[in-house]
Amino acid sequence: MEAIKQFELSKEYLESLQLGIEQGNVDFIRESLDGVNEADIAAILDELSLQESVYVLRLLENQLAADILIELDDVTLLKVLREIENSEIAAWIEMMDSDDGADILNLLSEKDREEVISDFQDKVKSEQVLELLRYEEDTAGGIMAKEFIRANKNWNVVQTINEIRRQAENVEKIYSIYVVDNRQQLMGRVSLKRIILAGADTKIEDIYDDEVISVPVHMDQEEVASVMRKYDLESVPVINAKNKLVGRITVDDILDVVQEEADEDIQAMSGISAQVDEYDSVYKLTKARLPWLMIGIIGGLLGAGFIGFFEAGLAKVTALAFFIPLITATGGNVGIQSSTLVVQSLANKSAFDDSLSRRFMKGLLVAIINGLVLASFVFGMVVLFYGNEVKFAMVISIALFCVVLLASFMGTFTPIVLDRFGINPALASGPFITTANDLIGLAVYFLVAMSLLSL
Amino acid sequence: MEAIKQFELSKEYLESLQLGIEQGNVDFIRESLDGVNEADIAAILDELSLQESVYVLRLLENQLAADILIELDDVTLLKVLREIENSEIAAWIEMMDSDDGADILNLLSEKDREEVISDFQDKVKSEQVLELLRYEEDTAGGIMAKEFIRANKNWNVVQTINEIRRQAENVEKIYSIYVVDNRQQLMGRVSLKRIILAGADTKIEDIYDDEVISVPVHMDQEEVASVMRKYDLESVPVINAKNKLVGRITVDDILDVVQEEADEDIQAMSGISAQVDEYDSVYKLTKARLPWLMIGIIGGLLGAGFIGFFEAGLAKVTALAFFIPLITATGGNVGIQSSTLVVQSLANKSAFDDSLSRRFMKGLLVAIINGLVLASFVFGMVVLFYGNEVKFAMVISIALFCVVLLASFMGTFTPIVLDRFGINPALASGPFITTANDLIGLAVYFLVAMSLLSL
């Protein structure tokens, strides 16, 4: 027998499944999906029509249906939730881990949520899910689960194993067993490995590790991710203000957090205002993209007004217009480079940051070197190819040098200021700062040109 | 007793430690660092001078020094490696997991590497590390470790627990026990939980899960990350072409992969050519930033030449120059938005992608709507504020509309083409495509203007 590897979804498989659904061939469908991983079944359902997906989900056991549900992509999931009865949702949520159940409830309208809650049969699970609803979605409380193994420090190994047996069905992956005192305060952790290797009557007290890293329930999920990364944790206990153990966060959820935050930053940088992807509707895509484009347009119109201000000079030296794109593009490129570096260093804070003034001096030095190299190059090229007089080449180079300096300054400080005000600093690499840089670049260019050329 | 939470590094602590080092107060130093997590000690060493760091590392036990070493940031690590003796490096590597040891060896010069290898005492560990050196760094083989628990399917639970005991020191975190047959072929996995709950003479054969997901040793690390994310795995076995179990990848390494890949994409988007951060030297920072700035400059010079081609027309209608930044900026913004969406959908491939033609049609539709809205707005504003004749406003709007369509087209197809050729598609959102878009925008603008205004 061979180990089962990743499932490859073929068009033929999908078509045969659709035929089975059309014919209502229940046995065939169940057999086709037997042994297929829930994430793979979810990927199959994403490809089926809504009616077909719901039909398949209802054929499966509640546990499997619940496992599949949480793997569906958001668009399909929302459609499915709207299609099925609230009593079915309740039954499936009861099969989920509490954090996944809370996520599903958060997707429902208030009315549906109330109905689903009133349909719950399993009292423990419903209390756990309801507790999780109280926390902000982006905090430790919002991503933690209530399913974990807790051992009292006075227990021995046998008692702990009995607890594991009791919870075996609820807690799929154990990682660590958290050790608490009689007041449920977190004292430490003990690994399963240690439990296995210890004698049956060994007291937990004698084998647990009291150097456990925990996170407070209100910590931002991004910070939780950075703690787990720093300390290489596969799970982390969550405590409330009174040091009471209230939940556990596992690394698979953190993997999603890291990816989401990165995607968000990239979208912020590219001027897409909502979390969208290529598969969203034309309406949603347009709505996410238009606002920033509009800001760019308004910047462009302001720029046009600004250049218009120097119309007389421009009419005398038309060649000034030639270098407008060079100036604005370089300003933009320098600004984005600077802000990206700052954003990434903000994200990976070291214990002691370089002081602001040292960073500023270093940024200035890099900008001066880059500015000098680029300005000299442009000076040479303008003299060489455009046959203009040396003074004109000087104007372009000096303006370019000033723009590099200013854009670097803006690019460095905008994200720092945004971060201080609690705004995502990645926005500073986006269209807003690019637009501002364009305007500043134009201003510098024309002011330098007008004064040096005495126009 | 209270559970130890995250360590907060204070300036006072650091200063007292530095004083202790100066005075050579070994006891004080050891006591100060007692119970501090290795990641926190590494953060402390990052703040100390090289001599101080090496002094502290040499005071500590080999195991702790090794744990700290792998947590140091790259710059400090390289300096430390250059400072200490190869025999010390060998002793520390022997205390590490094989994957971390291989990473350290990869940082050394060929000569130093040979010396370190010849200094190894532990034959098993050195064979493991040497095997790992054979694989490409960015593949499953390059990030896997040789430390994991393997059980023969004919064993019973007691035999398996004995194996765990035998390996207890080597394998810190167990996650799953991988089940193999007599030819070392991967058959499946069994969780520690199941081992604990099973009777002592239960055969592994009867309790293992044969639906294990594995990855081939040559799989790209980014793909490994996406498999682990999709299936919510905390560890994944790595197999060679003969289905033989050769290693294990744990999720903490994958967390780093996800973060690195995201940072790389963001740097590619912002025109920074090497993996640098704000703390690197001025020289390194300049070198990473200058190439893309230079490409932007060359694009700007080409643009200048291009506009110069229309000098006669521009001299007649100077106002054409006013809208150059509007055109180039909008082209850039649209291009970046489009390419970002494509890059992200390439990264999160669904089983069946929308066909290229459907994506193209959708992108076209979004571009037409955005283009119409923006062009109408600009038309109105130009007529209203700039008091120009309607025909001139028409020229600007039509050119803008064409630029939006073209930039959207370029932004969509460049990353797809790059991806086909195995180049990181995130580069398509970077300065190269922005520069190309600027030139295309200028061309469209002036061609439309010249023909409509008959200049």
Short mmCIF file of C-alpha atoms in Angstrom, two decimals, chain A:
data_model
loop_
_atom_site.label_atom_id
_atom_site.label_comp_id
_atom_site.label_asym_id
_atom_site.label_seq_id
_atom_site.Cartn_x
_atom_site.Cartn_y
_atom_site.Cartn_z
CA MET A 1 0.00 0.00 0.00
CA GLU A 2 1.30 3.42 -0.86
CA ALA A 3 1.09 6.57 1.25
CA ILE A 4 -1.55 8.92 -0.08
CA LYS A 5 -0.07 12.12 -1.34
CA GLN A 6 -1.64 15.37 -2.41
CA PHE A 7 -4.87 14.98 -4.24
CA GLU A 8 -4.77 16.17 -7.85
CA LEU A 9 -8.15 17.45 -8.97
CA SER A 10 -8.74 16.55 -12.61
CA LYS A 11 -11.41 17.84 -14.95
CA GLU A 12 -12.52 14.26 -15.60
CA TYR A 13 -13.04 13.62 -11.89
CA LEU A 14 -15.08 16.80 -11.55
CA GLU A 15 -17.24 15.91 -14.55
CA SER A 16 -17.94 12.39 -13.31
CA LEU A 17 -18.90 13.83 -9.93
CA GLN A 18 -21.26 16.34 -11.55
CA LEU A 19 -22.85 13.52 -13.52
CA GLY A 20 -23.33 11.58 -10.29
CA ILE A 21 -25.00 14.59 -8.69
CA GLU A 22 -27.28 15.09 -11.67
CA GLN A 23 -28.35 11.46 -11.51
CA GLY A 24 -28.74 11.62 -7.72
CA ASN A 25 -26.33 8.69 -7.41
CA VAL A 26 -25.69 8.99 -3.65
CA ASP A 27 -23.49 5.89 -3.35
CA PHE A 28 -21.29 6.97 -6.21
CA ILE A 29 -20.82 10.45 -4.74
CA ARG A 30 -19.97 9.15 -1.28
CA GLU A 31 -17.55 6.67 -2.76
CA SER A 32 -15.89 9.31 -4.94
CA LEU A 33 -15.25 11.52 -1.93
CA ASP A 34 -14.22 8.72 0.41
CA GLY A 35 -10.77 9.30 1.86
CA VAL A 36 -10.40 12.66 0.10
CA ASN A 37 -9.03 15.36 2.43
CA GLU A 38 -11.57 17.99 3.52
CA ALA A 39 -9.46 20.79 2.04
CA ASP A 40 -9.57 18.99 -1.30
CA ILE A 41 -13.33 18.41 -1.09
CA ALA A 42 -13.70 22.12 -0.35
CA ALA A 43 -11.69 22.92 -3.47
CA ILE A 44 -14.03 20.62 -5.43
CA LEU A 45 -17.13 22.36 -4.02
CA ASP A 46 -15.65 25.74 -4.93
CA GLU A 47 -15.86 24.53 -8.54
CA LEU A 48 -19.42 23.16 -8.39
CA SER A 49 -22.60 25.21 -8.64
CA LEU A 50 -24.20 26.35 -5.38
CA GLN A 51 -27.00 23.79 -5.67
CA GLU A 52 -24.53 20.98 -6.35
CA SER A 53 -22.35 22.01 -3.40
CA VAL A 54 -25.24 22.14 -0.96
CA TYR A 55 -26.51 18.79 -2.26
CA VAL A 56 -23.12 17.18 -1.62
CA LEU A 57 -22.69 18.76 1.83
CA ARG A 58 -26.09 17.43 2.94
CA LEU A 59 -25.14 13.90 1.85
CA LEU A 60 -22.09 13.83 4.09
CA GLU A 61 -21.83 13.24 7.80
CA ASN A 62 -22.09 16.38 9.94
CA GLN A 63 -18.45 16.16 11.07
CA LEU A 64 -17.12 15.95 7.53
CA ALA A 65 -19.52 18.66 6.29
CA ALA A 66 -18.31 20.95 9.09
CA ASP A 67 -14.66 20.25 8.28
CA ILE A 68 -15.30 21.07 4.63
CA LEU A 69 -17.29 24.21 5.40
CA ILE A 70 -14.37 25.91 7.17
CA GLU A 71 -12.10 25.19 4.20
CA LEU A 72 -14.38 26.75 1.57
CA ASP A 73 -13.31 30.05 0.07
CA ASP A 74 -15.14 33.07 1.46
CA VAL A 75 -17.35 33.67 -1.56
CA THR A 76 -18.60 30.06 -1.76
CA LEU A 77 -18.97 29.89 2.03
CA LEU A 78 -21.24 32.94 2.17
CA LYS A 79 -23.41 31.57 -0.63
CA VAL A 80 -23.71 28.17 1.05
CA LEU A 81 -24.61 29.75 4.40
CA ARG A 82 -27.37 31.75 2.74
CA GLU A 83 -28.73 28.61 1.07
CA ILE A 84 -28.91 26.18 4.00
CA GLU A 85 -31.21 26.20 7.03
CA ASN A 86 -30.09 27.78 10.29
CA SER A 87 -30.68 24.47 12.09
CA GLU A 88 -28.19 22.82 9.73
CA ILE A 89 -25.66 25.58 10.37
CA ALA A 90 -26.12 25.03 14.11
CA ALA A 91 -25.53 21.28 13.80
CA TRP A 92 -22.38 21.83 11.73
CA ILE A 93 -20.98 24.54 14.01
CA GLU A 94 -21.29 22.15 16.93
CA MET A 95 -18.91 19.83 15.10
CA MET A 96 -16.29 22.56 14.64
CA ASP A 97 -13.56 23.88 16.88
CA SER A 98 -14.92 26.87 18.78
CA ASP A 99 -12.78 29.42 16.88
CA ASP A 100 -14.02 28.19 13.50
CA GLY A 101 -17.60 28.15 14.82
CA ALA A 102 -17.28 31.74 16.00
CA ASP A 103 -15.90 32.76 12.60
CA ILE A 104 -18.95 31.25 10.88
CA LEU A 105 -21.34 32.97 13.30
CA ASN A 106 -19.58 36.27 12.61
CA LEU A 107 -20.45 35.91 8.93
CA LEU A 108 -24.22 35.67 9.61
CA SER A 109 -26.72 38.49 9.91
CA GLU A 110 -27.76 39.30 13.48
CA LYS A 111 -31.14 37.64 12.99
CA ASP A 112 -29.68 34.42 11.57
CA ARG A 113 -27.05 34.37 14.29
CA GLU A 114 -29.69 34.50 17.01
CA GLU A 115 -31.60 31.66 15.34
CA VAL A 116 -28.50 29.50 14.96
CA ILE A 117 -27.58 30.08 18.60
CA SER A 118 -31.05 29.10 19.78
CA ASP A 119 -30.72 25.89 17.72
CA PHE A 120 -27.56 24.74 19.51
CA GLN A 121 -27.92 21.38 21.32
CA ASP A 122 -24.44 21.02 22.81
CA LYS A 123 -24.34 23.34 25.80
CA VAL A 124 -20.57 23.33 26.37
CA LYS A 125 -19.74 24.06 22.74
CA SER A 126 -22.33 26.80 22.46
CA GLU A 127 -20.99 28.53 25.58
CA GLN A 128 -17.46 28.34 24.19
CA VAL A 129 -18.48 29.79 20.85
CA LEU A 130 -20.52 32.55 22.47
CA GLU A 131 -17.58 33.50 24.67
CA LEU A 132 -15.35 33.86 21.62
CA LEU A 133 -17.87 36.16 19.93
CA ARG A 134 -17.12 38.74 22.60
CA TYR A 135 -13.55 39.38 21.40
CA GLU A 136 -12.43 41.63 18.57
CA GLU A 137 -11.73 39.55 15.45
CA ASP A 138 -8.12 40.75 15.02
CA THR A 139 -6.99 40.03 18.57
CA ALA A 140 -5.65 36.97 20.35
CA GLY A 141 -9.17 36.43 21.76
CA GLY A 142 -10.63 36.57 18.26
CA ILE A 143 -8.38 33.84 16.85
CA MET A 144 -7.97 31.55 19.89
CA ALA A 145 -9.90 28.31 20.39
CA LYS A 146 -11.37 26.92 23.59
CA GLU A 147 -10.26 23.36 22.75
CA PHE A 148 -7.05 22.51 24.58
CA ILE A 149 -5.90 20.19 27.35
CA ARG A 150 -5.54 21.67 30.79
CA ALA A 151 -3.99 19.81 33.74
CA ASN A 152 -3.99 20.82 37.36
CA LYS A 153 -0.47 20.92 38.75
CA ASN A 154 -1.51 18.59 41.57
CA TRP A 155 -2.54 15.85 39.17
CA ASN A 156 -0.31 12.91 38.34
CA VAL A 157 0.41 11.49 34.90
CA VAL A 158 -2.48 9.01 35.00
CA GLN A 159 -5.00 11.71 35.84
CA THR A 160 -3.65 13.80 33.00
CA ILE A 161 -3.92 10.92 30.54
CA ASN A 162 -7.50 10.41 31.66
CA GLU A 163 -8.20 14.05 30.89
CA ILE A 164 -6.63 13.61 27.46
CA ARG A 165 -8.87 10.55 26.91
CA ARG A 166 -11.95 12.52 28.00
CA GLN A 167 -11.12 15.36 25.61
CA ALA A 168 -9.72 13.16 22.82
CA GLU A 169 -12.62 13.84 20.50
CA ASN A 170 -12.70 17.61 21.05
CA VAL A 171 -9.01 18.36 20.88
CA GLU A 172 -7.63 17.12 17.62
CA LYS A 173 -4.06 18.35 17.97
CA ILE A 174 -2.60 18.58 21.44
CA TYR A 175 0.88 20.14 21.11
CA SER A 176 1.27 21.13 24.79
CA ILE A 177 -0.73 20.45 27.92
CA TYR A 178 -1.18 23.64 29.91
CA VAL A 179 -0.70 23.44 33.64
CA VAL A 180 -2.93 25.52 35.92
CA ASP A 181 -3.35 25.94 39.67
CA ASN A 182 -6.64 25.63 41.54
CA ARG A 183 -7.67 29.13 40.51
CA GLN A 184 -7.17 28.24 36.82
CA GLN A 185 -4.13 30.50 36.63
CA LEU A 186 -1.58 29.48 34.01
CA MET A 187 1.51 27.98 35.68
CA GLY A 188 3.35 26.41 32.77
CA ARG A 189 3.26 23.69 30.16
CA VAL A 190 4.20 20.07 29.78
CA SER A 191 4.77 18.32 26.47
CA LEU A 192 3.08 15.06 25.51
CA LYS A 193 6.54 13.61 25.06
CA ARG A 194 7.31 14.25 28.71
CA ILE A 195 4.00 12.69 29.76
CA ILE A 196 4.79 9.57 27.77
CA LEU A 197 8.26 9.23 29.19
CA ALA A 198 7.25 9.84 32.81
CA GLY A 199 6.07 7.18 35.24
CA ALA A 200 2.32 6.83 35.87
CA ASP A 201 2.37 8.34 39.35
CA THR A 202 4.75 11.20 38.56
CA LYS A 203 3.18 14.47 39.66
CA ILE A 204 2.68 17.10 36.96
CA GLU A 205 4.15 19.58 39.42
CA ASP A 206 7.49 17.79 39.12
CA ILE A 207 7.75 17.65 35.36
CA TYR A 208 6.17 20.82 34.02
CA ASP A 209 8.08 23.68 32.48
CA ASP A 210 7.28 26.97 34.20
CA GLU A 211 8.89 29.10 31.51
CA VAL A 212 5.86 29.27 29.29
CA ILE A 213 5.26 32.17 26.96
CA SER A 214 1.65 33.35 26.93
CA VAL A 215 -0.17 36.21 25.22
CA PRO A 216 -2.88 38.47 26.69
CA VAL A 217 -6.35 38.10 25.23
CA HIS A 218 -6.39 41.63 23.78
CA MET A 219 -3.06 41.43 21.97
CA ASP A 220 -3.25 42.28 18.27
CA GLN A 221 -3.08 39.16 16.06
CA GLU A 222 -0.09 40.57 14.18
CA GLU A 223 1.80 40.85 17.45
CA VAL A 224 0.78 37.29 18.37
CA ALA A 225 2.23 36.18 15.05
CA SER A 226 5.50 37.93 15.76
CA VAL A 227 5.74 36.39 19.26
CA MET A 228 5.12 32.91 17.85
CA ARG A 229 7.68 33.47 15.11
CA LYS A 230 10.29 34.83 17.49
CA TYR A 231 9.99 31.96 19.96
CA ASP A 232 9.25 29.23 17.38
CA LEU A 233 6.01 28.24 19.10
CA GLU A 234 3.57 25.76 17.62
CA SER A 235 0.84 26.93 20.00
CA VAL A 236 0.53 29.65 22.60
CA PRO A 237 -1.79 29.90 25.64
CA VAL A 238 -3.98 32.98 25.94
CA ILE A 239 -4.55 34.53 29.37
CA ASN A 240 -6.91 37.22 30.62
CA ALA A 241 -6.02 40.19 32.81
CA LYS A 242 -6.11 37.97 35.89
CA ASN A 243 -3.61 35.51 34.40
CA LYS A 244 -6.40 32.95 33.96
CA LEU A 245 -5.97 30.56 31.04
CA VAL A 246 -8.80 31.27 28.57
CA GLY A 247 -7.73 29.81 25.24
CA ARG A 248 -5.07 28.56 22.89
CA ILE A 249 -3.82 29.78 19.52
CA THR A 250 -2.26 27.26 17.14
CA VAL A 251 0.29 27.99 14.51
CA ASP A 252 -1.90 27.01 11.54
CA ASP A 253 -4.11 30.01 12.28
CA ILE A 254 -1.01 32.20 12.58
CA LEU A 255 0.19 31.07 9.17
CA ASP A 256 -3.01 32.53 7.75
CA VAL A 257 -2.54 35.74 9.75
CA VAL A 258 0.98 36.24 8.39
CA GLN A 259 -0.20 35.67 4.82
CA GLU A 260 -3.23 37.96 5.22
CA GLU A 261 -1.21 40.79 6.73
CA ALA A 262 1.35 40.53 3.91
CA ASP A 263 -1.41 40.55 1.28
CA GLU A 264 -3.00 43.55 2.96
CA ASP A 265 0.28 45.48 2.94
CA ILE A 266 0.83 44.69 -0.72
CA GLN A 267 -2.69 45.84 -1.56
CA ALA A 268 -2.21 49.02 0.47
CA MET A 269 0.99 49.64 -1.49
CA SER A 270 -0.76 49.20 -4.81
CA GLY A 271 -3.76 51.38 -4.11
CA ILE A 272 -6.44 48.75 -3.77
CA SER A 273 -8.68 49.86 -0.94
CA ALA A 274 -10.49 46.68 0.03
CA GLN A 275 -9.44 43.05 0.34
CA VAL A 276 -10.39 41.85 -3.17
CA ASP A 277 -9.10 39.28 -5.59
CA GLU A 278 -9.29 38.68 -9.30
CA TYR A 279 -12.32 36.42 -8.84
CA ASP A 280 -14.49 39.11 -7.27
CA SER A 281 -17.24 40.79 -9.27
CA VAL A 282 -16.51 43.59 -11.71
CA TYR A 283 -18.49 45.94 -9.47
CA LYS A 284 -16.48 45.07 -6.36
CA LEU A 285 -13.18 45.29 -8.24
CA THR A 286 -14.05 48.66 -9.69
CA LYS A 287 -15.15 49.97 -6.30
CA ALA A 288 -11.90 48.86 -4.69
CA ARG A 289 -9.74 50.42 -7.36
CA LEU A 290 -11.47 53.67 -8.29
CA PRO A 291 -10.91 55.72 -5.08
CA TRP A 292 -7.13 55.69 -5.26
CA LEU A 293 -7.15 56.25 -9.00
CA MET A 294 -9.33 59.27 -8.34
CA ILE A 295 -6.84 60.62 -5.82
CA GLY A 296 -4.13 60.19 -8.44
CA ILE A 297 -6.28 62.06 -10.95
CA ILE A 298 -6.88 64.93 -8.54
CA GLY A 299 -3.14 65.06 -7.89
CA GLY A 300 -2.59 65.13 -11.64
CA LEU A 301 -5.07 67.99 -12.06
CA LEU A 302 -3.38 69.93 -9.26
CA GLY A 303 -0.08 69.26 -11.00
CA ALA A 304 -1.54 70.57 -14.25
CA GLY A 305 -2.66 73.74 -12.47
CA PHE A 306 0.77 74.01 -10.95
CA ILE A 307 2.64 73.67 -14.23
CA GLY A 308 0.15 76.12 -15.74
CA PHE A 309 1.41 78.62 -13.24
CA PHE A 310 4.77 78.53 -15.01
CA GLU A 311 3.25 78.63 -18.49
CA ALA A 312 5.13 81.75 -19.59
CA GLY A 313 8.50 80.25 -18.69
CA LEU A 314 7.55 76.92 -20.23
CA ALA A 315 6.58 78.65 -23.48
CA LYS A 316 10.07 80.18 -23.63
CA VAL A 317 11.94 76.94 -22.81
CA THR A 318 9.73 74.13 -24.14
CA ALA A 319 12.47 71.63 -23.34
CA LEU A 320 11.60 71.95 -19.66
CA ALA A 321 8.50 69.89 -20.40
CA PHE A 322 10.60 67.01 -21.72
CA PHE A 323 11.99 66.20 -18.30
CA ILE A 324 8.75 66.27 -16.32
CA PRO A 325 8.36 62.44 -16.42
CA LEU A 326 12.01 61.96 -15.41
CA ILE A 327 11.53 64.15 -12.34
CA THR A 328 8.19 62.72 -11.20
CA ALA A 329 9.17 59.08 -11.84
CA THR A 330 12.45 59.35 -9.95
CA GLY A 331 10.74 61.08 -7.03
CA GLY A 332 8.18 58.28 -6.95
CA ASN A 333 10.75 55.49 -7.14
CA VAL A 334 12.95 56.95 -4.40
CA GLY A 335 9.92 57.57 -2.16
CA ILE A 336 8.64 54.01 -2.50
CA GLN A 337 12.07 52.50 -1.83
CA SER A 338 12.51 54.58 1.31
CA SER A 339 9.06 53.94 2.70
CA THR A 340 9.28 50.18 2.02
CA LEU A 341 12.50 49.91 4.01
CA VAL A 342 10.96 51.86 6.89
CA VAL A 343 7.74 49.82 6.80
CA GLN A 344 9.70 46.57 6.94
CA SER A 345 11.87 47.75 9.80
CA LEU A 346 8.74 48.89 11.66
CA ALA A 347 7.34 45.37 11.20
CA ASN A 348 10.49 43.69 12.51
CA LYS A 349 11.20 45.93 15.45
CA SER A 350 14.43 45.06 17.17
CA ALA A 351 14.73 45.52 20.91
CA PHE A 352 16.45 48.85 20.58
CA ASP A 353 15.73 50.80 17.46
CA ASP A 354 18.35 53.02 16.00
CA SER A 355 17.49 56.49 17.15
CA LEU A 356 15.40 58.57 14.78
CA SER A 357 18.26 60.98 14.22
CA ARG A 358 20.70 58.19 13.33
CA ARG A 359 18.22 56.71 10.87
CA PHE A 360 17.65 60.13 9.40
CA MET A 361 21.38 60.74 8.93
CA LYS A 362 21.85 57.36 7.28
CA GLY A 363 18.87 57.88 4.97
CA LEU A 364 20.21 61.30 4.10
CA LEU A 365 23.63 59.86 3.27
CA VAL A 366 22.14 57.17 1.00
CA ALA A 367 19.96 59.82 -0.67
CA ILE A 368 22.94 62.15 -1.22
CA ILE A 369 24.98 59.37 -2.83
CA ASN A 370 22.10 58.18 -5.01
CA GLY A 371 21.21 61.76 -5.87
CA LEU A 372 24.77 62.63 -6.86
CA VAL A 373 25.18 59.56 -9.03
CA LEU A 374 21.84 60.03 -10.80
CA ALA A 375 22.26 63.79 -11.21
CA SER A 376 25.77 63.44 -12.67
CA PHE A 377 24.55 60.77 -15.07
CA VAL A 378 21.62 62.91 -16.19
CA PHE A 379 23.88 65.95 -16.55
CA GLY A 380 26.19 64.04 -18.85
CA MET A 381 23.36 62.55 -20.89
CA VAL A 382 21.59 65.88 -21.35
CA VAL A 383 24.78 67.61 -22.49
CA LEU A 384 25.67 64.69 -24.74
CA PHE A 385 22.40 63.84 -26.44
CA TYR A 386 20.09 66.76 -26.20
CA GLY A 387 22.67 69.29 -27.30
CA ASN A 388 21.32 71.82 -24.85
CA GLU A 389 23.57 74.30 -23.21
CA VAL A 390 25.36 73.34 -20.01
CA LYS A 391 23.25 75.67 -17.89
CA PHE A 392 20.08 73.84 -18.87
CA ALA A 393 21.66 70.49 -17.98
CA MET A 394 22.68 71.99 -14.63
CA VAL A 395 19.07 72.95 -13.95
CA ILE A 396 17.78 69.45 -14.60
CA SER A 397 20.52 67.83 -12.49
CA ILE A 398 20.14 70.20 -9.54
CA ALA A 399 16.35 69.77 -9.56
CA LEU A 400 16.74 65.99 -9.76
CA PHE A 401 19.16 65.98 -6.84
CA CYS A 402 16.75 68.04 -4.71
CA VAL A 403 13.84 65.76 -5.64
CA VAL A 404 15.79 62.63 -4.62
CA LEU A 405 16.55 64.20 -1.24
CA LEU A 406 13.01 65.37 -0.62
CA ALA A 407 11.37 62.13 -1.77
CA SER A 408 13.70 60.15 0.44
CA PHE A 409 12.81 62.39 3.38
CA MET A 410 9.05 62.04 2.71
CA GLY A 411 9.36 58.30 2.16
CA THR A 412 11.17 57.87 5.48
CA PHE A 413 8.97 60.01 7.66
CA THR A 414 5.47 59.40 6.32
CA PRO A 415 5.34 55.74 7.46
CA ILE A 416 6.85 56.65 10.85
CA VAL A 417 4.19 59.32 11.37
CA LEU A 418 1.39 57.02 10.18
CA ASP A 419 2.62 54.30 12.52
CA ARG A 420 2.62 56.71 15.47
CA PHE A 421 -1.02 57.50 14.74
CA GLY A 422 -1.87 53.81 14.53
CA ILE A 423 -2.43 53.80 10.75
CA ASN A 424 -1.01 50.97 8.63
CA PRO A 425 2.35 52.42 7.52
CA ALA A 426 2.27 50.39 4.31
CA LEU A 427 -0.19 52.98 3.01
CA ALA A 428 2.80 55.31 2.80
CA SER A 429 4.19 53.28 -0.10
CA GLY A 430 0.91 53.61 -1.91
CA PRO A 431 -0.62 56.03 -4.39
CA PHE A 432 -1.21 58.75 -1.80
CA ILE A 433 2.48 59.32 -1.14
CA THR A 434 3.32 58.83 -4.81
CA THR A 435 0.85 61.54 -5.68
CA ALA A 436 2.23 63.87 -3.02
CA ASN A 437 5.76 63.16 -4.24
CA ASP A 438 4.76 64.00 -7.81
CA LEU A 439 3.50 67.40 -6.71
CA ILE A 440 6.53 68.12 -4.55
CA GLY A 441 8.82 67.03 -7.39
CA LEU A 442 7.08 69.33 -9.85
CA ALA A 443 7.28 72.24 -7.44
CA VAL A 444 11.00 71.76 -6.85
CA TYR A 445 11.68 71.28 -10.56
CA PHE A 446 9.94 74.42 -11.70
CA LEU A 447 11.15 76.58 -8.85
CA VAL A 448 14.76 75.56 -9.48
CA ALA A 449 14.34 76.01 -13.23
CA MET A 450 12.62 79.36 -13.05
CA SER A 451 15.14 80.85 -10.65
CA LEU A 452 18.29 79.49 -12.33
CA LEU A 453 17.10 80.26 -15.85
CA SER A 454 15.67 83.60 -14.65
CA LEU A 455 12.37 82.96 -16.46
#
